[in-house]
Amino acid sequence: MSGAGGGRFEPDRLDDQAYLVEGDPSGMLRSVASSAAQVRAAYRSAVENGVARVGRDGRPRAIVVAGIGASALVGDVLEALCRYGAPVPVVTVRGHRLPGWVGAADLVIAVSRSGRTEETVAVTAEAVRRGCALVGAGAPDTPLSALVERAGGPYAPVGGATGVAGQPRATLWSLMVPPILAAAALGLVSAGESEFESVAKRLEDLAHRCRPSSEAFINPGKTLAMELAGTLPVIWGTSPLAAAAAHGLAGRLSEDAGYPAIWGELPEAAHSQIVTFDGPFAGRDIFADPFADEPGESPRLRLFLLRDAEEHPQVTGSRTAAVRLAEDRGVPVSEILAEGAHPLERFAALAGLCDYASVYLALGYGMDPASAMAATELQARISQ
């Protein structure tokens, strides 16, 4: 099957060990496999750098997470963790300016892998001027770290900012742990050493099951990549946390494989995106070879449901009906159920699998998953 750039997805590439090394020169697969180590190292770093001291002055009126791209996903996850049980709202700013209502009663958590992201640095500088409490996570000795430390806030440094390790999506867990630990110190979420260790063990299990040497027919990461290939993915989460994982998968598909996707959250997606099942990219012959190209054929929709055990009963009904409707329209459906007792562990189960699938999809199309030529060119044009 052909991809957006004219490349062809070759399933056999995913079991070619020599190719997986050659096609991934920056080591994106190794980076995904390091997720458990990132969790443990980030927890130690956050504790050692005093992130928990944000709780000494009591709870803020609101938490504002400033970030761009994968760094901003941290805010989505934190908001999902806090949404129903915490008395403090969490909002994410993906731009240059703070909302007008943000002030000295609020906590701003600034997240930037490079520590130099223009938008995040601008928002952090504005937060300093308004007298907000600050927490930061990112590369040390950068404009962001200087702003946070000058304001007296804790800063959790994330090292190794060269190569693929300098890309936010490759170090998501290093960036995510400090903000969640800050929220735990404020009594907004239950997340301590034991919870983060459970997350790390879940990610280690995924690393074993999705390792490159594991053949595609038993490797869930490779299987999901093959289900994604040649489709226009519609990715729905059945809870706020699952929706954050859906958002993350859509972002990774774009960055790793240059692959477009639609993401949403039930029940809202069942009111709006469901109409795509009657559109020009809807079903094809259910007996057709999924890996066969047909002249002039466009990619076809495939529904990917990221399921959370804590979904609302009404959402369960919407999900069941949507699956039946998709099948009636000839739209294939893949369902992925989150495993784990703690919400953060369940997010890790979904996000970790999706990370592997995205990288394997890129490699199946013959693409370097660390390449981002269009993004680099755009930034160069903006800076001119």
mmCIF file of C-alpha atoms in Angstrom:
data_model
loop_
_atom_site.group_PDB
_atom_site.id
_atom_site.type_symbol
_atom_site.label_atom_id
_atom_site.label_comp_id
_atom_site.label_asym_id
_atom_site.label_seq_id
_atom_site.Cartn_x
_atom_site.Cartn_y
_atom_site.Cartn_z
ATOM 1 C CA MET A 1 0.000 0.000 0.000
ATOM 2 C CA SER A 2 1.222 3.451 -0.864
ATOM 3 C CA GLY A 3 1.725 6.302 1.568
ATOM 4 C CA ALA A 4 1.314 10.051 1.383
ATOM 5 C CA GLY A 5 4.731 10.621 -0.123
ATOM 6 C CA GLY A 6 4.357 7.859 -2.694
ATOM 7 C CA GLY A 7 6.201 5.370 -0.493
ATOM 8 C CA ARG A 8 4.883 1.864 -0.084
ATOM 9 C CA PHE A 9 4.256 0.167 3.237
ATOM 10 C CA GLU A 10 6.183 -3.100 3.332
ATOM 11 C CA PRO A 11 5.109 -5.311 6.268
ATOM 12 C CA ASP A 12 8.196 -7.516 5.854
ATOM 13 C CA ARG A 13 10.396 -4.592 6.862
ATOM 14 C CA LEU A 14 9.082 -4.831 10.403
ATOM 15 C CA ASP A 15 10.711 -8.239 10.944
ATOM 16 C CA ASP A 16 13.955 -7.376 9.145
ATOM 17 C CA GLN A 17 16.319 -6.742 12.060
ATOM 18 C CA ALA A 18 19.075 -5.264 9.910
ATOM 19 C CA TYR A 19 16.636 -2.859 8.284
ATOM 20 C CA LEU A 20 15.147 -1.762 11.620
ATOM 21 C CA VAL A 21 18.623 -0.688 12.720
ATOM 22 C CA GLU A 22 19.571 0.900 9.391
ATOM 23 C CA GLY A 23 16.215 2.648 8.945
ATOM 24 C CA ASP A 24 16.275 4.161 12.424
ATOM 25 C CA PRO A 25 19.726 5.809 12.571
ATOM 26 C CA SER A 26 18.726 8.192 15.354
ATOM 27 C CA GLY A 27 17.436 5.400 17.579
ATOM 28 C CA MET A 28 13.790 6.361 17.959
ATOM 29 C CA LEU A 29 12.878 2.767 18.833
ATOM 30 C CA ARG A 30 15.558 2.775 21.537
ATOM 31 C CA SER A 31 14.123 6.025 22.837
ATOM 32 C CA VAL A 32 10.643 4.519 23.122
ATOM 33 C CA ALA A 33 12.144 1.498 24.868
ATOM 34 C CA SER A 34 13.759 3.848 27.406
ATOM 35 C CA SER A 35 10.380 5.117 28.647
ATOM 36 C CA ALA A 36 10.528 3.145 31.906
ATOM 37 C CA ALA A 37 14.015 4.448 32.621
ATOM 38 C CA GLN A 38 12.777 7.963 31.873
ATOM 39 C CA VAL A 39 10.022 7.613 34.480
ATOM 40 C CA ARG A 40 12.424 6.490 37.197
ATOM 41 C CA ALA A 41 15.085 9.081 36.381
ATOM 42 C CA ALA A 42 12.550 11.903 36.110
ATOM 43 C CA TYR A 43 11.016 10.994 39.460
ATOM 44 C CA ARG A 44 14.423 11.094 41.162
ATOM 45 C CA SER A 45 15.294 14.377 39.457
ATOM 46 C CA ALA A 46 11.985 15.999 40.396
ATOM 47 C CA VAL A 47 12.373 14.960 44.035
ATOM 48 C CA GLU A 48 16.005 16.069 44.200
ATOM 49 C CA ASN A 49 15.194 19.447 42.655
ATOM 50 C CA GLY A 50 12.402 20.208 45.086
ATOM 51 C CA VAL A 51 9.364 20.035 42.828
ATOM 52 C CA ALA A 52 7.261 18.935 45.804
ATOM 53 C CA ARG A 53 7.867 22.212 47.613
ATOM 54 C CA VAL A 54 5.139 23.852 45.526
ATOM 55 C CA GLY A 55 2.709 22.432 48.072
ATOM 56 C CA ARG A 56 4.102 24.451 50.973
ATOM 57 C CA ASP A 57 2.080 27.571 50.202
ATOM 58 C CA GLY A 58 -1.216 25.783 49.700
ATOM 59 C CA ARG A 59 -3.200 25.134 46.561
ATOM 60 C CA PRO A 60 -3.253 27.606 43.693
ATOM 61 C CA ARG A 61 -6.481 28.921 42.225
ATOM 62 C CA ALA A 62 -5.649 27.203 38.920
ATOM 63 C CA ILE A 63 -2.823 25.380 37.172
ATOM 64 C CA VAL A 64 -1.713 26.535 33.729
ATOM 65 C CA VAL A 65 0.565 24.230 31.728
ATOM 66 C CA ALA A 66 2.576 26.006 29.026
ATOM 67 C CA GLY A 67 3.946 23.892 26.202
ATOM 68 C CA ILE A 68 3.933 23.163 22.487
ATOM 69 C CA GLY A 69 3.441 19.872 20.666
ATOM 70 C CA ALA A 70 4.367 16.802 22.697
ATOM 71 C CA SER A 71 5.289 19.043 25.633
ATOM 72 C CA ALA A 72 1.717 20.350 25.712
ATOM 73 C CA LEU A 73 0.407 16.789 25.906
ATOM 74 C CA VAL A 74 1.666 16.880 29.495
ATOM 75 C CA GLY A 75 -1.075 19.419 30.199
ATOM 76 C CA ASP A 76 -3.730 17.215 28.603
ATOM 77 C CA VAL A 77 -2.721 14.283 30.801
ATOM 78 C CA LEU A 78 -2.568 16.393 33.959
ATOM 79 C CA GLU A 79 -5.985 17.893 33.209
ATOM 80 C CA ALA A 80 -7.430 14.417 32.677
ATOM 81 C CA LEU A 81 -5.981 13.176 35.969
ATOM 82 C CA CYS A 82 -7.409 16.159 37.856
ATOM 83 C CA ARG A 83 -10.696 16.648 36.002
ATOM 84 C CA TYR A 84 -13.209 14.907 38.238
ATOM 85 C CA GLY A 85 -11.608 14.676 41.670
ATOM 86 C CA ALA A 86 -9.634 17.896 42.115
ATOM 87 C CA PRO A 87 -10.918 21.336 43.172
ATOM 88 C CA VAL A 88 -8.361 23.109 40.965
ATOM 89 C CA PRO A 89 -8.848 23.533 37.194
ATOM 90 C CA VAL A 90 -6.007 22.722 34.803
ATOM 91 C CA VAL A 91 -5.677 24.493 31.448
ATOM 92 C CA THR A 92 -3.030 24.182 28.748
ATOM 93 C CA VAL A 93 -1.626 27.136 26.815
ATOM 94 C CA ARG A 94 -0.255 26.336 23.358
ATOM 95 C CA GLY A 95 0.762 29.824 22.309
ATOM 96 C CA HIS A 96 2.584 33.042 23.175
ATOM 97 C CA ARG A 97 0.217 34.574 25.747
ATOM 98 C CA LEU A 98 -1.368 33.728 29.070
ATOM 99 C CA PRO A 99 -5.136 34.100 29.448
ATOM 100 C CA GLY A 100 -6.060 37.443 30.942
ATOM 101 C CA TRP A 101 -7.372 35.947 34.182
ATOM 102 C CA VAL A 102 -4.067 34.282 35.163
ATOM 103 C CA GLY A 103 -2.326 36.012 38.055
ATOM 104 C CA ALA A 104 -0.454 35.691 41.329
ATOM 105 C CA ALA A 105 -2.934 33.166 42.736
ATOM 106 C CA ASP A 106 -2.132 30.654 39.985
ATOM 107 C CA LEU A 107 0.609 28.106 39.273
ATOM 108 C CA VAL A 108 2.226 28.025 35.825
ATOM 109 C CA ILE A 109 4.042 24.815 34.860
ATOM 110 C CA ALA A 110 6.361 25.461 31.911
ATOM 111 C CA VAL A 111 7.420 22.447 29.840
ATOM 112 C CA SER A 112 9.944 22.629 26.998
ATOM 113 C CA ARG A 113 12.360 19.867 26.038
ATOM 114 C CA SER A 114 14.863 22.333 24.604
ATOM 115 C CA GLY A 115 14.216 24.992 27.229
ATOM 116 C CA ARG A 116 14.145 27.440 24.335
ATOM 117 C CA THR A 117 10.709 27.015 22.759
ATOM 118 C CA GLU A 118 9.724 30.548 21.786
ATOM 119 C CA GLU A 119 6.085 30.332 22.809
ATOM 120 C CA THR A 120 6.754 28.637 26.147
ATOM 121 C CA VAL A 121 9.525 31.054 27.088
ATOM 122 C CA ALA A 122 7.249 33.999 26.241
ATOM 123 C CA VAL A 123 4.420 32.636 28.399
ATOM 124 C CA THR A 124 6.826 31.955 31.263
ATOM 125 C CA ALA A 125 8.224 35.480 31.112
ATOM 126 C CA GLU A 126 4.681 36.827 31.246
ATOM 127 C CA ALA A 127 3.939 34.582 34.235
ATOM 128 C CA VAL A 128 6.975 36.016 36.044
ATOM 129 C CA ARG A 129 5.737 39.562 35.411
ATOM 130 C CA ARG A 130 2.301 38.669 36.796
ATOM 131 C CA GLY A 131 3.756 37.120 39.939
ATOM 132 C CA CYS A 132 2.615 33.556 39.274
ATOM 133 C CA ALA A 133 4.160 30.611 41.086
ATOM 134 C CA LEU A 134 6.314 28.613 38.664
ATOM 135 C CA VAL A 135 7.508 25.065 38.075
ATOM 136 C CA GLY A 136 9.594 24.094 35.053
ATOM 137 C CA ALA A 137 10.815 20.990 33.240
ATOM 138 C CA GLY A 138 13.271 20.923 30.346
ATOM 139 C CA ALA A 139 16.898 21.277 29.397
ATOM 140 C CA PRO A 140 19.162 22.944 31.982
ATOM 141 C CA ASP A 141 21.067 26.207 31.488
ATOM 142 C CA THR A 142 18.485 27.623 29.093
ATOM 143 C CA PRO A 143 16.256 30.704 28.931
ATOM 144 C CA LEU A 144 13.408 28.696 30.465
ATOM 145 C CA SER A 145 15.427 27.386 33.392
ATOM 146 C CA ALA A 146 16.761 30.888 34.062
ATOM 147 C CA LEU A 147 13.254 32.364 34.189
ATOM 148 C CA VAL A 148 11.878 29.697 36.514
ATOM 149 C CA GLU A 149 14.861 29.774 38.850
ATOM 150 C CA ARG A 150 14.910 33.579 38.936
ATOM 151 C CA ALA A 151 11.298 33.478 40.097
ATOM 152 C CA GLY A 152 12.229 31.036 42.862
ATOM 153 C CA GLY A 153 10.457 28.045 41.352
ATOM 154 C CA PRO A 154 11.741 24.464 41.182
ATOM 155 C CA TYR A 155 13.105 23.303 37.838
ATOM 156 C CA ALA A 156 13.510 19.632 36.884
ATOM 157 C CA PRO A 157 16.343 19.357 34.337
ATOM 158 C CA VAL A 158 16.058 16.871 31.497
ATOM 159 C CA GLY A 159 19.471 15.962 30.109
ATOM 160 C CA GLY A 160 20.715 14.605 26.796
ATOM 161 C CA ALA A 161 19.283 17.278 24.521
ATOM 162 C CA THR A 162 21.125 16.179 21.368
ATOM 163 C CA GLY A 163 19.851 14.022 18.518
ATOM 164 C CA VAL A 164 16.577 12.176 18.934
ATOM 165 C CA ALA A 165 16.802 12.612 22.722
ATOM 166 C CA GLY A 166 16.280 16.323 22.166
ATOM 167 C CA GLN A 167 12.835 15.810 20.646
ATOM 168 C CA PRO A 168 9.890 16.165 23.064
ATOM 169 C CA ARG A 169 8.048 13.084 21.808
ATOM 170 C CA ALA A 170 11.179 11.003 22.481
ATOM 171 C CA THR A 171 11.335 12.134 26.109
ATOM 172 C CA LEU A 172 7.662 12.521 26.980
ATOM 173 C CA TRP A 173 7.933 10.732 30.311
ATOM 174 C CA SER A 174 10.913 12.824 31.385
ATOM 175 C CA LEU A 175 8.742 15.893 30.858
ATOM 176 C CA MET A 176 5.529 14.448 32.296
ATOM 177 C CA VAL A 177 6.663 13.202 35.698
ATOM 178 C CA PRO A 178 7.649 16.568 37.298
ATOM 179 C CA PRO A 179 4.274 18.300 36.660
ATOM 180 C CA ILE A 180 2.364 15.279 37.952
ATOM 181 C CA LEU A 181 4.568 15.162 41.050
ATOM 182 C CA ALA A 182 3.839 18.866 41.596
ATOM 183 C CA ALA A 183 0.101 18.160 41.379
ATOM 184 C CA ALA A 184 0.524 15.304 43.843
ATOM 185 C CA ALA A 185 2.304 17.633 46.274
ATOM 186 C CA LEU A 186 -0.735 19.908 46.070
ATOM 187 C CA GLY A 187 -3.026 17.012 46.936
ATOM 188 C CA LEU A 188 -4.711 17.019 43.527
ATOM 189 C CA VAL A 189 -3.700 13.535 42.360
ATOM 190 C CA SER A 190 -2.439 10.359 43.983
ATOM 191 C CA ALA A 191 0.988 9.832 42.438
ATOM 192 C CA GLY A 192 4.015 8.886 44.482
ATOM 193 C CA GLU A 193 6.991 6.589 44.144
ATOM 194 C CA SER A 194 4.893 3.399 44.090
ATOM 195 C CA GLU A 195 2.556 4.726 41.390
ATOM 196 C CA PHE A 196 5.429 5.848 39.181
ATOM 197 C CA GLU A 197 7.120 2.485 39.683
ATOM 198 C CA SER A 198 3.927 0.764 38.503
ATOM 199 C CA VAL A 199 3.985 2.969 35.418
ATOM 200 C CA ALA A 200 7.633 2.078 34.787
ATOM 201 C CA LYS A 201 6.908 -1.644 35.093
ATOM 202 C CA ARG A 202 3.995 -1.320 32.670
ATOM 203 C CA LEU A 203 6.284 0.405 30.159
ATOM 204 C CA GLU A 204 8.960 -2.267 30.668
ATOM 205 C CA ASP A 205 6.409 -4.950 29.857
ATOM 206 C CA LEU A 206 5.482 -3.109 26.663
ATOM 207 C CA ALA A 207 9.151 -2.746 25.749
ATOM 208 C CA HIS A 208 9.519 -6.520 25.976
ATOM 209 C CA ARG A 209 6.371 -7.308 24.006
ATOM 210 C CA CYS A 210 7.071 -4.682 21.317
ATOM 211 C CA ARG A 211 10.824 -5.262 20.974
ATOM 212 C CA PRO A 212 12.162 -5.269 17.393
ATOM 213 C CA SER A 213 13.126 -8.959 17.554
ATOM 214 C CA SER A 214 9.540 -9.973 18.359
ATOM 215 C CA GLU A 215 7.796 -11.092 15.175
ATOM 216 C CA ALA A 216 4.887 -9.069 13.852
ATOM 217 C CA PHE A 217 2.221 -11.695 14.488
ATOM 218 C CA ILE A 218 2.867 -11.593 18.264
ATOM 219 C CA ASN A 219 4.146 -8.009 18.557
ATOM 220 C CA PRO A 220 1.278 -5.627 19.445
ATOM 221 C CA GLY A 221 3.216 -2.560 18.289
ATOM 222 C CA LYS A 222 3.873 -4.013 14.846
ATOM 223 C CA THR A 223 0.305 -5.323 14.598
ATOM 224 C CA LEU A 224 -1.115 -1.886 15.328
ATOM 225 C CA ALA A 225 1.252 -0.337 12.770
ATOM 226 C CA MET A 226 -0.042 -2.718 10.097
ATOM 227 C CA GLU A 227 -3.629 -1.842 11.008
ATOM 228 C CA LEU A 228 -2.792 1.855 10.658
ATOM 229 C CA ALA A 229 -1.028 1.456 7.312
ATOM 230 C CA GLY A 230 -2.987 2.566 4.264
ATOM 231 C CA THR A 231 -5.850 4.004 6.306
ATOM 232 C CA LEU A 232 -7.076 7.415 7.355
ATOM 233 C CA PRO A 233 -7.148 6.774 11.113
ATOM 234 C CA VAL A 234 -10.033 8.051 13.219
ATOM 235 C CA ILE A 235 -8.780 7.717 16.805
ATOM 236 C CA TRP A 236 -11.222 8.048 19.674
ATOM 237 C CA GLY A 237 -10.621 7.901 23.403
ATOM 238 C CA THR A 238 -13.403 6.744 25.706
ATOM 239 C CA SER A 239 -12.275 8.855 28.690
ATOM 240 C CA PRO A 240 -10.267 12.061 29.157
ATOM 241 C CA LEU A 241 -7.079 10.030 29.702
ATOM 242 C CA ALA A 242 -7.749 7.813 26.694
ATOM 243 C CA ALA A 243 -8.471 10.944 24.651
ATOM 244 C CA ALA A 244 -5.080 12.335 25.692
ATOM 245 C CA ALA A 245 -3.528 9.116 24.387
ATOM 246 C CA ALA A 246 -5.533 9.502 21.156
ATOM 247 C CA HIS A 247 -4.260 13.065 20.788
ATOM 248 C CA GLY A 248 -0.736 11.843 21.436
ATOM 249 C CA LEU A 249 -1.017 9.107 18.809
ATOM 250 C CA ALA A 250 -2.289 11.559 16.200
ATOM 251 C CA GLY A 251 0.648 13.843 16.955
ATOM 252 C CA ARG A 252 3.209 11.057 16.815
ATOM 253 C CA LEU A 253 1.845 9.710 13.532
ATOM 254 C CA SER A 254 2.338 13.154 12.041
ATOM 255 C CA GLU A 255 5.846 13.627 13.421
ATOM 256 C CA ASP A 256 7.178 10.077 13.044
ATOM 257 C CA ALA A 257 5.563 9.034 9.775
ATOM 258 C CA GLY A 258 4.194 12.215 8.176
ATOM 259 C CA TYR A 259 0.816 10.531 8.567
ATOM 260 C CA PRO A 260 -2.459 12.452 9.072
ATOM 261 C CA ALA A 261 -5.063 11.311 11.571
ATOM 262 C CA ILE A 262 -8.293 12.512 13.177
ATOM 263 C CA TRP A 263 -8.651 12.227 16.934
ATOM 264 C CA GLY A 264 -11.526 12.833 19.306
ATOM 265 C CA GLU A 265 -13.159 11.918 22.593
ATOM 266 C CA LEU A 266 -16.415 10.131 23.183
ATOM 267 C CA PRO A 267 -19.185 11.091 23.578
ATOM 268 C CA GLU A 268 -18.507 14.312 21.593
ATOM 269 C CA ALA A 269 -16.988 12.463 18.627
ATOM 270 C CA ALA A 270 -20.166 10.408 18.291
ATOM 271 C CA HIS A 271 -22.050 13.637 17.582
ATOM 272 C CA SER A 272 -19.644 15.106 15.030
ATOM 273 C CA GLN A 273 -16.945 12.845 13.595
ATOM 274 C CA ILE A 274 -19.345 9.931 13.196
ATOM 275 C CA VAL A 275 -20.648 11.535 9.995
ATOM 276 C CA THR A 276 -17.320 10.747 8.295
ATOM 277 C CA PHE A 277 -18.536 7.145 8.140
ATOM 278 C CA ASP A 278 -20.846 8.277 5.337
ATOM 279 C CA GLY A 279 -18.196 10.397 3.613
ATOM 280 C CA PRO A 280 -15.878 9.882 0.637
ATOM 281 C CA PHE A 281 -13.242 8.060 2.718
ATOM 282 C CA ALA A 282 -15.635 5.547 4.300
ATOM 283 C CA GLY A 283 -15.714 1.777 3.833
ATOM 284 C CA ARG A 284 -14.475 -0.465 1.077
ATOM 285 C CA ASP A 285 -15.183 -4.080 0.186
ATOM 286 C CA ILE A 286 -14.692 -6.060 3.399
ATOM 287 C CA PHE A 287 -13.181 -8.933 1.378
ATOM 288 C CA ALA A 288 -10.558 -6.731 -0.318
ATOM 289 C CA ASP A 289 -6.859 -7.321 0.355
ATOM 290 C CA PRO A 290 -5.891 -4.573 2.845
ATOM 291 C CA PHE A 291 -2.326 -4.479 1.493
ATOM 292 C CA ALA A 292 -3.309 -4.247 -2.183
ATOM 293 C CA ASP A 293 -3.275 -0.953 -4.057
ATOM 294 C CA GLU A 294 -6.079 -0.187 -6.456
ATOM 295 C CA PRO A 295 -5.658 2.443 -9.181
ATOM 296 C CA GLY A 296 -6.661 5.879 -7.934
ATOM 297 C CA GLU A 297 -7.898 4.567 -4.596
ATOM 298 C CA SER A 298 -7.811 6.929 -1.620
ATOM 299 C CA PRO A 299 -6.997 5.812 1.923
ATOM 300 C CA ARG A 300 -10.031 4.484 3.748
ATOM 301 C CA LEU A 301 -11.197 5.273 7.247
ATOM 302 C CA ARG A 302 -10.369 2.922 10.074
ATOM 303 C CA LEU A 303 -11.713 3.523 13.566
ATOM 304 C CA PHE A 304 -9.271 3.068 16.449
ATOM 305 C CA LEU A 305 -10.899 3.015 19.883
ATOM 306 C CA LEU A 306 -8.606 3.615 22.850
ATOM 307 C CA ARG A 307 -10.643 2.284 25.740
ATOM 308 C CA ASP A 308 -10.384 3.095 29.428
ATOM 309 C CA ALA A 309 -11.836 0.812 32.089
ATOM 310 C CA GLU A 310 -13.306 3.879 33.807
ATOM 311 C CA GLU A 311 -15.393 5.101 30.892
ATOM 312 C CA HIS A 312 -18.835 6.519 31.720
ATOM 313 C CA PRO A 313 -21.748 4.062 31.254
ATOM 314 C CA GLN A 314 -23.297 6.350 28.642
ATOM 315 C CA VAL A 315 -19.970 6.411 26.796
ATOM 316 C CA THR A 316 -19.999 2.616 26.788
ATOM 317 C CA GLY A 317 -23.335 2.765 25.009
ATOM 318 C CA SER A 318 -22.034 5.325 22.501
ATOM 319 C CA ARG A 319 -18.936 3.236 21.858
ATOM 320 C CA THR A 320 -20.902 0.038 21.267
ATOM 321 C CA ALA A 321 -23.310 1.761 18.897
ATOM 322 C CA ALA A 322 -20.471 3.485 17.030
ATOM 323 C CA VAL A 323 -18.676 0.183 16.479
ATOM 324 C CA ARG A 324 -21.823 -1.380 15.036
ATOM 325 C CA LEU A 325 -22.418 1.621 12.806
ATOM 326 C CA ALA A 326 -18.824 1.542 11.556
ATOM 327 C CA GLU A 327 -19.060 -2.145 10.754
ATOM 328 C CA ASP A 328 -22.360 -1.583 8.938
ATOM 329 C CA ARG A 329 -20.606 1.047 6.792
ATOM 330 C CA GLY A 330 -17.628 -1.189 6.050
ATOM 331 C CA VAL A 331 -15.284 0.834 8.275
ATOM 332 C CA PRO A 332 -12.842 -1.514 10.053
ATOM 333 C CA VAL A 333 -12.491 -1.123 13.819
ATOM 334 C CA SER A 334 -9.541 -1.719 16.138
ATOM 335 C CA GLU A 335 -10.102 -1.613 19.897
ATOM 336 C CA ILE A 336 -7.276 -1.195 22.410
ATOM 337 C CA LEU A 337 -8.124 -1.635 26.084
ATOM 338 C CA ALA A 338 -5.985 0.120 28.685
ATOM 339 C CA GLU A 339 -4.560 -2.123 31.398
ATOM 340 C CA GLY A 340 -3.669 -1.133 34.937
ATOM 341 C CA ALA A 341 -5.198 -0.080 38.242
ATOM 342 C CA HIS A 342 -3.949 3.514 38.468
ATOM 343 C CA PRO A 343 -5.137 6.012 35.817
ATOM 344 C CA LEU A 344 -1.557 6.971 34.970
ATOM 345 C CA GLU A 345 -0.677 3.309 34.482
ATOM 346 C CA ARG A 346 -3.583 2.933 32.082
ATOM 347 C CA PHE A 347 -2.445 5.993 30.148
ATOM 348 C CA ALA A 348 1.026 4.460 29.928
ATOM 349 C CA ALA A 349 -0.444 1.225 28.573
ATOM 350 C CA LEU A 350 -2.179 3.097 25.758
ATOM 351 C CA ALA A 351 0.468 5.716 25.009
ATOM 352 C CA GLY A 352 3.362 3.274 25.168
ATOM 353 C CA LEU A 353 1.778 0.915 22.644
ATOM 354 C CA CYS A 354 0.873 3.822 20.377
ATOM 355 C CA ASP A 355 4.451 5.118 20.485
ATOM 356 C CA TYR A 356 5.777 1.801 19.201
ATOM 357 C CA ALA A 357 3.092 1.573 16.522
ATOM 358 C CA SER A 358 3.886 5.038 15.204
ATOM 359 C CA VAL A 359 7.609 4.336 14.904
ATOM 360 C CA TYR A 360 6.994 0.952 13.269
ATOM 361 C CA LEU A 361 4.569 2.593 10.827
ATOM 362 C CA ALA A 362 7.266 5.050 9.749
ATOM 363 C CA LEU A 363 9.795 2.248 9.325
ATOM 364 C CA GLY A 364 7.290 0.176 7.357
ATOM 365 C CA TYR A 365 7.017 3.062 4.906
ATOM 366 C CA GLY A 366 10.797 3.346 4.672
ATOM 367 C CA MET A 367 10.920 6.623 6.593
ATOM 368 C CA ASP A 368 13.346 7.720 9.295
ATOM 369 C CA PRO A 369 11.003 8.323 12.267
ATOM 370 C CA ALA A 370 13.271 11.070 13.608
ATOM 371 C CA SER A 371 13.219 13.086 10.385
ATOM 372 C CA ALA A 372 11.221 16.304 10.477
ATOM 373 C CA MET A 373 12.342 18.187 7.391
ATOM 374 C CA ALA A 374 9.135 20.180 6.884
ATOM 375 C CA ALA A 375 9.098 21.326 10.516
ATOM 376 C CA THR A 376 12.762 22.308 10.364
ATOM 377 C CA GLU A 377 12.242 24.207 7.115
ATOM 378 C CA LEU A 378 9.209 26.028 8.511
ATOM 379 C CA GLN A 379 11.116 27.141 11.608
ATOM 380 C CA ALA A 380 13.945 28.376 9.398
ATOM 381 C CA ARG A 381 11.501 30.428 7.322
ATOM 382 C CA ILE A 382 9.853 31.862 10.432
ATOM 383 C CA SER A 383 13.205 32.935 11.848
ATOM 384 C CA GLN A 384 14.248 34.757 8.662
#
